[in-house]
């Protein structure tokens, strides 16, 4: 078995650079979907149902992409063909989704059109996102893997900052931030257009700079028994998965349920807490939507700073748990910050949790999976620990929303409690390779 060579910083950077563009698309989706559907006429009690499709498509698409790419060998590479196709579809859909209210359709038809476009967008983003994680697993040695995922985390957060700020920036540049009832404002529409252009340019850069190993080279650096690499199905893989896979998955369940409720209700929560309105037709609501994008960007920047602090922890599990605990406190503070600038504090705290959630689960799991084979399939299946919690949370969202009295801001407290439970579950993880 050959030791995977150390890669220069720029080679590690090139492996993940396209993630910058993918994350802009993801930030535009997560930051504006509830705003778009509320503008189209969705009721708050059913709002979480619109968030079922993104994780549902993720749980279906990513294992398929992972499994197929494990067996794909082309002159363009093993993972890159899926990356490029996913990005191309995402670009097309990003030009359609924000225009759901601009085609003269009735409210119900516009919501269905938007839902279908959202399904395609999340499918394509997932298809483009997963190969970046697999490229690191394929080509980076154990010594550099944490560094590689840290670079990916930085690019992810940088892309998030750009994507979240776009509506605010375009409003400042003079694009309209209000529109006729049921129509998405130009500031949001053009954010999706520019985000789509950046996405395809970033992916083209990665495709041009990264050369994947051919089958012979791959086998030299990633030795697995041929039988194990070709015969196992998903059920068999899950049965044989290391315990760390499941324990990290339990933490993920609470973390991503919390995130789902943030994405679903935070625009309304900020608008309700700071501007005292949840009327999507009002100018204040659209201002709150822009400001929420700024807060998301601040969260991402806080995440970048916290990511530089995480390696200073001697105990990785402690770093993970503390980060989630801080993020849980941040969520709980949102309803108690009536000034828009005070809202910066809870979002900075949430950024600490986000930094840990981006890097640490994959570090634990990929270390535990060494020697198991099927790295792409396993990482695709592990994505289920991101998607399944969101599906469950989305299905229960309307019920939880009703039980807490129908206040969007109170859903942030629910998110905080979930994240704190996730922090407690970190103690179950064993950070040792089996």
Coordinates of C-alpha atoms in Angstrom, one line a residue:
X1 CA 0.0 0.0 0.0
X2 CA 1.3 3.4 -1.0
X3 CA 1.0 6.3 1.4
X4 CA -1.1 9.1 -0.1
X5 CA 1.3 12.0 -0.9
X6 CA 1.1 15.3 1.0
X7 CA -0.6 17.9 -1.2
X8 CA 0.4 21.5 -1.3
X9 CA -2.0 24.1 0.1
X10 CA -3.1 25.1 -3.4
X11 CA -3.9 21.5 -4.5
X12 CA -6.0 21.1 -1.4
X13 CA -7.6 24.5 -2.2
X14 CA -8.4 23.4 -5.8
X15 CA -10.0 20.2 -4.6
X16 CA -12.6 22.2 -2.8
X17 CA -12.8 25.6 -4.6
X18 CA -16.0 24.7 -6.5
X19 CA -17.6 24.3 -3.1
X20 CA -17.5 28.1 -2.9
X21 CA -20.0 28.4 -5.8
X22 CA -22.1 25.5 -4.6
X23 CA -22.4 27.1 -1.2
X24 CA -23.6 30.4 -2.7
X25 CA -26.4 28.5 -4.3
X26 CA -27.1 26.6 -1.0
X27 CA -27.1 29.9 1.0
X28 CA -29.5 31.5 -1.4
X29 CA -31.8 28.5 -1.1
X30 CA -31.7 28.2 2.7
X31 CA -31.8 32.0 3.3
X32 CA -34.7 32.8 0.9
X33 CA -36.9 29.8 0.4
X34 CA -39.3 30.6 3.3
X35 CA -39.3 34.2 2.2
X36 CA -40.2 33.2 -1.3
X37 CA -42.9 30.8 -0.3
X38 CA -44.4 33.2 2.2
X39 CA -44.4 35.9 -0.5
X40 CA -46.1 33.5 -2.9
X41 CA -48.9 33.0 -0.2
X42 CA -47.8 30.0 2.0
X43 CA -49.4 29.8 5.4
X44 CA -47.0 29.7 8.4
X45 CA -48.6 26.6 9.8
X46 CA -47.8 24.7 6.6
X47 CA -44.5 26.4 5.9
X48 CA -42.3 23.6 7.2
X49 CA -43.9 21.2 4.7
X50 CA -42.2 23.1 1.9
X51 CA -38.9 22.1 3.5
X52 CA -39.5 18.4 3.3
X53 CA -38.4 18.1 -0.4
X54 CA -34.8 19.4 0.0
X55 CA -33.7 16.8 2.6
X56 CA -35.8 14.1 0.9
X57 CA -34.0 14.7 -2.4
X58 CA -30.7 14.8 -0.5
X59 CA -31.3 11.4 1.2
X60 CA -32.2 9.9 -2.2
X61 CA -29.6 11.6 -4.4
X62 CA -26.4 11.6 -2.3
X63 CA -26.2 7.8 -1.7
X64 CA -27.0 7.2 -5.4
X65 CA -24.3 9.7 -6.4
X66 CA -21.8 8.2 -4.0
X67 CA -22.5 4.6 -5.0
X68 CA -22.5 5.3 -8.8
X69 CA -19.3 7.4 -8.5
X70 CA -17.6 4.6 -6.7
X71 CA -18.0 2.6 -9.9
X72 CA -17.5 5.3 -12.4
X73 CA -14.2 5.7 -14.2
X74 CA -14.1 8.1 -17.2
X75 CA -11.4 10.2 -18.8
X76 CA -13.0 13.2 -16.9
X77 CA -12.6 11.5 -13.6
X78 CA -14.6 9.5 -11.1
X79 CA -16.5 12.1 -9.0
X80 CA -16.1 15.2 -11.3
X81 CA -18.8 14.2 -13.9
X82 CA -21.5 14.2 -11.2
X83 CA -20.2 17.5 -9.9
X84 CA -20.4 19.2 -13.3
X85 CA -23.9 17.8 -14.2
X86 CA -25.3 18.7 -10.8
X87 CA -24.0 22.3 -11.1
X88 CA -25.3 22.7 -14.7
X89 CA -28.8 21.7 -13.6
X90 CA -28.6 23.9 -10.5
X91 CA -27.8 27.0 -12.7
X92 CA -30.8 26.4 -14.8
X93 CA -33.2 26.0 -11.9
X94 CA -31.8 29.0 -10.0
X95 CA -33.0 31.1 -12.9
X96 CA -36.5 29.7 -12.6
X97 CA -37.3 29.4 -8.9
X98 CA -37.4 33.0 -7.9
X99 CA -39.7 33.8 -10.8
X100 CA -42.4 31.5 -9.6
X101 CA -44.7 34.5 -8.8
X102 CA -43.9 36.3 -12.1
X103 CA -45.7 34.1 -14.6
X104 CA -49.3 35.2 -13.8
X105 CA -50.2 31.9 -12.1
X106 CA -52.7 31.5 -9.3
X107 CA -51.4 31.2 -5.8
X108 CA -51.8 27.4 -5.7
X109 CA -50.2 26.9 -9.1
X110 CA -47.3 29.3 -8.2
X111 CA -46.7 27.3 -5.0
X112 CA -46.6 24.0 -6.9
X113 CA -44.3 25.4 -9.5
X114 CA -42.0 26.8 -6.8
X115 CA -42.1 23.4 -5.0
X116 CA -41.1 21.5 -8.1
X117 CA -38.3 24.0 -8.9
X118 CA -37.1 23.7 -5.3
X119 CA -37.0 19.9 -5.7
X120 CA -34.9 20.2 -8.8
X121 CA -32.6 22.8 -7.2
X122 CA -31.9 20.8 -4.1
X123 CA -31.4 17.6 -6.1
X124 CA -28.8 19.3 -8.3
X125 CA -27.1 21.1 -5.4
X126 CA -26.8 17.8 -3.5
X127 CA -25.4 16.1 -6.7
X128 CA -22.8 18.9 -7.0
X129 CA -21.9 19.1 -3.3
X130 CA -21.3 15.4 -2.5
X131 CA -18.3 14.9 -4.9
X132 CA -16.2 17.5 -3.1
X133 CA -16.4 15.5 0.2
X134 CA -15.6 12.3 -1.7
X135 CA -12.6 13.9 -3.5
X136 CA -11.0 14.7 -0.1
X137 CA -11.7 11.1 1.1
X138 CA -10.2 9.7 -2.1
X139 CA -7.1 11.8 -2.5
X140 CA -6.0 13.3 0.9
X141 CA -4.0 11.3 3.5
X142 CA -4.9 11.1 7.2
X143 CA -2.4 13.7 8.2
X144 CA -3.9 16.4 5.9
X145 CA -7.6 15.4 6.0
X146 CA -8.5 17.8 8.9
X147 CA -6.7 20.6 7.0
X148 CA -8.5 19.7 3.8
X149 CA -11.9 19.7 5.5
X150 CA -11.0 23.0 7.2
X151 CA -10.3 24.6 3.8
X152 CA -13.6 23.2 2.6
X153 CA -15.3 24.7 5.7
X154 CA -13.7 28.1 5.0
X155 CA -14.8 28.1 1.4
X156 CA -18.3 26.9 2.5
X157 CA -18.6 29.8 4.9
X158 CA -17.1 32.3 2.4
X159 CA -19.7 31.2 -0.1
X160 CA -22.4 31.5 2.5
X161 CA -21.5 35.1 3.3
X162 CA -21.7 36.1 -0.3
X163 CA -25.0 34.3 -0.9
X164 CA -26.6 35.6 2.2
X165 CA -25.6 39.2 1.6
X166 CA -26.7 39.3 -2.1
X167 CA -30.3 40.5 -1.5
X168 CA -29.1 43.2 1.0
X169 CA -26.4 44.3 -1.4
X170 CA -28.6 44.5 -4.5
X171 CA -31.2 46.5 -2.5
X172 CA -28.5 48.9 -1.5
X173 CA -27.4 49.1 -5.2
X174 CA -31.0 50.2 -6.1
X175 CA -32.9 47.1 -7.1
X176 CA -36.4 47.0 -5.8
X177 CA -37.0 45.1 -2.5
X178 CA -40.7 45.2 -2.8
X179 CA -43.0 43.9 -5.5
X180 CA -46.7 43.4 -6.2
X181 CA -48.4 40.9 -3.9
X182 CA -47.4 37.3 -4.7
X183 CA -44.3 38.4 -6.7
X184 CA -40.7 37.9 -5.5
X185 CA -38.7 41.2 -5.3
X186 CA -36.0 42.0 -7.9
X187 CA -33.4 42.0 -5.2
X188 CA -34.0 38.3 -4.6
X189 CA -34.4 37.3 -8.3
X190 CA -31.1 38.9 -9.3
X191 CA -29.3 37.3 -6.3
X192 CA -30.2 33.9 -7.8
X193 CA -29.1 35.0 -11.3
X194 CA -25.7 36.2 -10.1
X195 CA -25.3 33.2 -7.8
X196 CA -25.9 30.9 -10.7
X197 CA -23.2 32.6 -12.8
X198 CA -20.6 32.3 -10.0
X199 CA -21.5 28.7 -9.3
X200 CA -20.8 27.5 -12.9
X201 CA -17.5 29.5 -13.0
X202 CA -16.3 28.0 -9.7
X203 CA -17.1 24.5 -10.9
X204 CA -15.3 25.0 -14.2
X205 CA -12.2 26.2 -12.2
X206 CA -12.2 23.0 -10.1
X207 CA -12.8 20.8 -13.2
X208 CA -9.9 22.4 -15.0
X209 CA -7.5 22.2 -12.0
X210 CA -8.2 18.8 -10.5
X211 CA -7.0 15.5 -12.0
X212 CA -8.4 12.5 -10.3
X213 CA -6.4 9.2 -10.1
X214 CA -7.1 6.6 -12.6
X215 CA -8.3 3.1 -11.4
X216 CA -4.8 1.7 -11.0
X217 CA -3.5 4.7 -9.0
X218 CA -6.6 4.7 -6.8
X219 CA -6.1 1.0 -5.9
X220 CA -2.5 1.7 -5.0
X221 CA -3.5 4.4 -2.5
X222 CA -6.8 3.0 -1.4
X223 CA -6.4 -0.7 -1.0
X224 CA -9.6 -2.6 -0.4
X225 CA -10.6 -6.2 -1.3
X226 CA -12.2 -6.2 -4.7
X227 CA -15.1 -8.3 -3.4
X228 CA -15.9 -5.8 -0.7
X229 CA -15.6 -2.9 -3.2
X230 CA -18.1 -4.3 -5.7
X231 CA -20.7 -6.6 -4.0
X232 CA -22.1 -4.9 -0.9
X233 CA -25.5 -3.2 -1.1
X234 CA -26.7 -0.3 1.1
X235 CA -28.3 -2.5 3.7
X236 CA -25.1 -4.5 4.1
X237 CA -23.0 -1.4 4.3
X238 CA -25.2 0.0 7.0
X239 CA -25.1 -3.3 9.0
X240 CA -21.3 -3.2 8.8
X241 CA -20.9 0.5 9.5
X242 CA -18.6 1.4 12.4
X243 CA -20.3 2.4 15.7
X244 CA -18.9 5.9 15.2
X245 CA -21.1 6.3 12.1
X246 CA -24.3 5.8 14.2
X247 CA -23.2 7.8 17.2
X248 CA -22.3 10.8 15.1
X249 CA -25.6 10.3 13.3
X250 CA -27.4 10.7 16.6
X251 CA -25.8 14.0 17.3
X252 CA -26.6 15.0 13.7
X253 CA -30.3 14.2 14.3
X254 CA -30.7 17.0 16.9
X255 CA -28.4 19.4 15.2
X256 CA -30.1 19.3 11.8
X257 CA -33.6 19.4 13.2
X258 CA -32.6 22.6 14.9
X259 CA -31.2 24.0 11.7
X260 CA -34.4 23.1 9.8
X261 CA -36.5 25.1 12.1
X262 CA -34.1 28.1 11.8
X263 CA -34.3 28.1 8.0
X264 CA -38.0 27.7 8.1
X265 CA -39.0 30.3 10.7
X266 CA -36.1 32.7 11.3
X267 CA -37.2 35.4 8.8
X268 CA -40.6 35.6 10.4
X269 CA -38.9 35.3 13.9
X270 CA -36.6 38.3 13.2
X271 CA -39.4 40.2 11.6
X272 CA -41.7 39.5 14.5
X273 CA -39.1 40.3 17.2
X274 CA -37.6 43.4 15.7
X275 CA -40.2 44.9 13.3
X276 CA -43.4 43.5 15.0
X277 CA -44.9 42.1 11.8
X278 CA -45.1 38.8 10.0
X279 CA -47.0 40.1 7.0
X280 CA -45.0 39.2 3.9
X281 CA -46.7 41.9 1.8
X282 CA -45.3 44.6 4.1
X283 CA -42.2 46.6 3.4
X284 CA -40.9 45.9 6.9
X285 CA -41.1 42.1 6.3
X286 CA -39.0 42.4 3.2
X287 CA -36.5 44.6 5.1
X288 CA -36.4 41.9 7.7
X289 CA -35.7 39.3 5.0
X290 CA -32.7 41.3 3.8
X291 CA -31.5 41.8 7.4
X292 CA -31.8 38.1 8.1
X293 CA -29.5 37.5 5.1
X294 CA -27.0 39.9 6.8
X295 CA -27.3 38.0 10.1
X296 CA -26.7 34.7 8.2
X297 CA -23.6 36.2 6.8
X298 CA -22.5 37.3 10.2
X299 CA -23.1 33.8 11.4
X300 CA -20.9 32.5 8.6
X301 CA -18.1 34.9 9.4
X302 CA -18.3 34.0 13.1
X303 CA -18.1 30.4 12.0
X304 CA -14.8 31.1 10.1
X305 CA -13.3 32.7 13.2
X306 CA -14.5 29.8 15.4
X307 CA -13.0 27.3 13.0
X308 CA -9.6 28.8 13.7
X309 CA -10.1 28.3 17.4
X310 CA -11.4 24.7 17.2
X311 CA -8.0 23.1 16.5
X312 CA -6.7 24.7 19.8
X313 CA -8.9 22.3 21.8
X314 CA -6.9 19.3 22.9
X315 CA -10.0 17.2 23.1
X316 CA -12.0 17.1 19.8
X317 CA -15.2 15.8 21.4
X318 CA -15.0 18.7 23.9
X319 CA -14.6 21.1 21.0
X320 CA -17.6 19.6 19.3
X321 CA -19.9 19.6 22.4
X322 CA -18.9 23.2 23.5
X323 CA -19.6 24.5 20.0
X324 CA -23.1 23.0 19.9
X325 CA -23.9 24.2 23.4
X326 CA -22.9 27.8 22.5
X327 CA -25.0 27.6 19.3
X328 CA -28.0 26.4 21.4
X329 CA -27.7 29.4 23.6
X330 CA -27.6 31.6 20.5
X331 CA -30.8 30.2 19.2
X332 CA -32.6 30.7 22.5
X333 CA -31.5 34.4 22.6
X334 CA -33.1 35.4 19.2
X335 CA -36.6 36.1 20.7
X336 CA -35.0 38.3 23.4
X337 CA -33.1 40.7 21.1
X338 CA -35.6 43.4 20.0
X339 CA -33.0 45.5 18.2
X340 CA -31.7 44.4 14.8
X341 CA -28.1 45.0 15.9
X342 CA -28.5 43.0 19.1
X343 CA -29.5 40.1 16.8
X344 CA -25.9 39.9 15.8
X345 CA -24.9 38.3 19.1
X346 CA -27.1 35.2 18.8
X347 CA -26.1 34.6 15.2
X348 CA -22.4 34.8 16.1
X349 CA -23.0 32.1 18.7
X350 CA -24.9 30.0 16.2
X351 CA -21.8 30.3 13.9
X352 CA -19.8 28.5 16.5
X353 CA -22.1 25.5 16.2
X354 CA -22.1 25.7 12.4
X355 CA -18.3 25.6 12.2
X356 CA -18.2 22.4 14.2
X357 CA -21.1 20.8 12.2
X358 CA -19.4 21.4 8.9
X359 CA -16.1 19.7 9.7
X360 CA -16.1 17.5 12.7
X361 CA -18.8 14.9 11.8
X362 CA -17.0 14.0 8.5
X363 CA -13.6 13.9 10.3
X364 CA -14.9 11.4 12.8
X365 CA -16.7 9.3 10.2
X366 CA -14.0 9.2 7.5
X367 CA -11.4 8.3 10.1
X368 CA -13.6 5.4 11.3
X369 CA -14.2 4.2 7.7
X370 CA -10.6 3.7 6.7
X371 CA -10.3 0.1 5.4
X372 CA -14.0 -0.3 4.9
X373 CA -14.1 0.5 1.2
X374 CA -17.1 2.2 -0.5
X375 CA -16.1 5.6 0.8
X376 CA -18.4 7.4 -1.6
X377 CA -21.4 5.2 -0.8
X378 CA -20.8 5.5 3.0
X379 CA -20.5 9.3 2.8
X380 CA -23.7 9.3 0.7
X381 CA -25.4 7.2 3.3
X382 CA -24.0 9.3 6.1
X383 CA -25.8 12.3 4.4
X384 CA -28.9 10.6 5.6
X385 CA -28.0 11.8 9.1
X386 CA -28.3 15.3 7.7
X387 CA -31.5 14.8 5.6
X388 CA -33.6 12.4 7.8
X389 CA -33.7 14.8 10.8
X390 CA -34.9 17.6 8.5
X391 CA -37.6 15.4 7.1
X392 CA -38.8 14.5 10.5
X393 CA -38.6 18.1 11.8
X394 CA -40.5 19.4 8.7
X395 CA -43.3 16.8 9.2
X396 CA -43.7 17.8 12.8
X397 CA -43.1 21.5 12.3
X398 CA -46.8 22.5 12.0
X399 CA -47.7 20.6 15.1
X400 CA -44.8 22.0 17.1
X401 CA -45.6 25.5 15.9
X402 CA -49.2 25.1 17.0
X403 CA -48.2 23.6 20.4
X404 CA -46.0 26.6 21.3
X405 CA -48.7 29.1 20.5
X406 CA -48.1 30.0 16.8
X407 CA -45.2 32.3 17.4
X408 CA -42.3 32.0 15.0
X409 CA -39.8 33.5 17.4
X410 CA -40.6 30.7 19.9
X411 CA -39.4 28.1 17.3
X412 CA -35.9 29.5 17.8
X413 CA -36.1 28.3 21.5
X414 CA -37.1 24.9 20.2
X415 CA -34.0 24.9 18.0
X416 CA -31.8 25.9 21.0
X417 CA -33.1 23.0 23.1
X418 CA -32.5 20.5 20.2
X419 CA -28.9 21.8 19.8
X420 CA -28.2 21.5 23.5
X421 CA -29.4 17.9 23.4
X422 CA -27.1 17.2 20.5
X423 CA -24.2 18.6 22.6
X424 CA -25.0 16.1 25.3
X425 CA -25.0 13.2 22.8
X426 CA -21.4 14.0 21.7
X427 CA -20.2 12.2 24.8
X428 CA -21.3 8.9 23.2
X429 CA -18.8 9.2 20.3
X430 CA -15.6 7.2 20.4
X431 CA -12.9 9.1 18.5
X432 CA -10.9 5.9 17.8
X433 CA -10.5 4.0 14.6
X434 CA -11.8 0.4 14.8

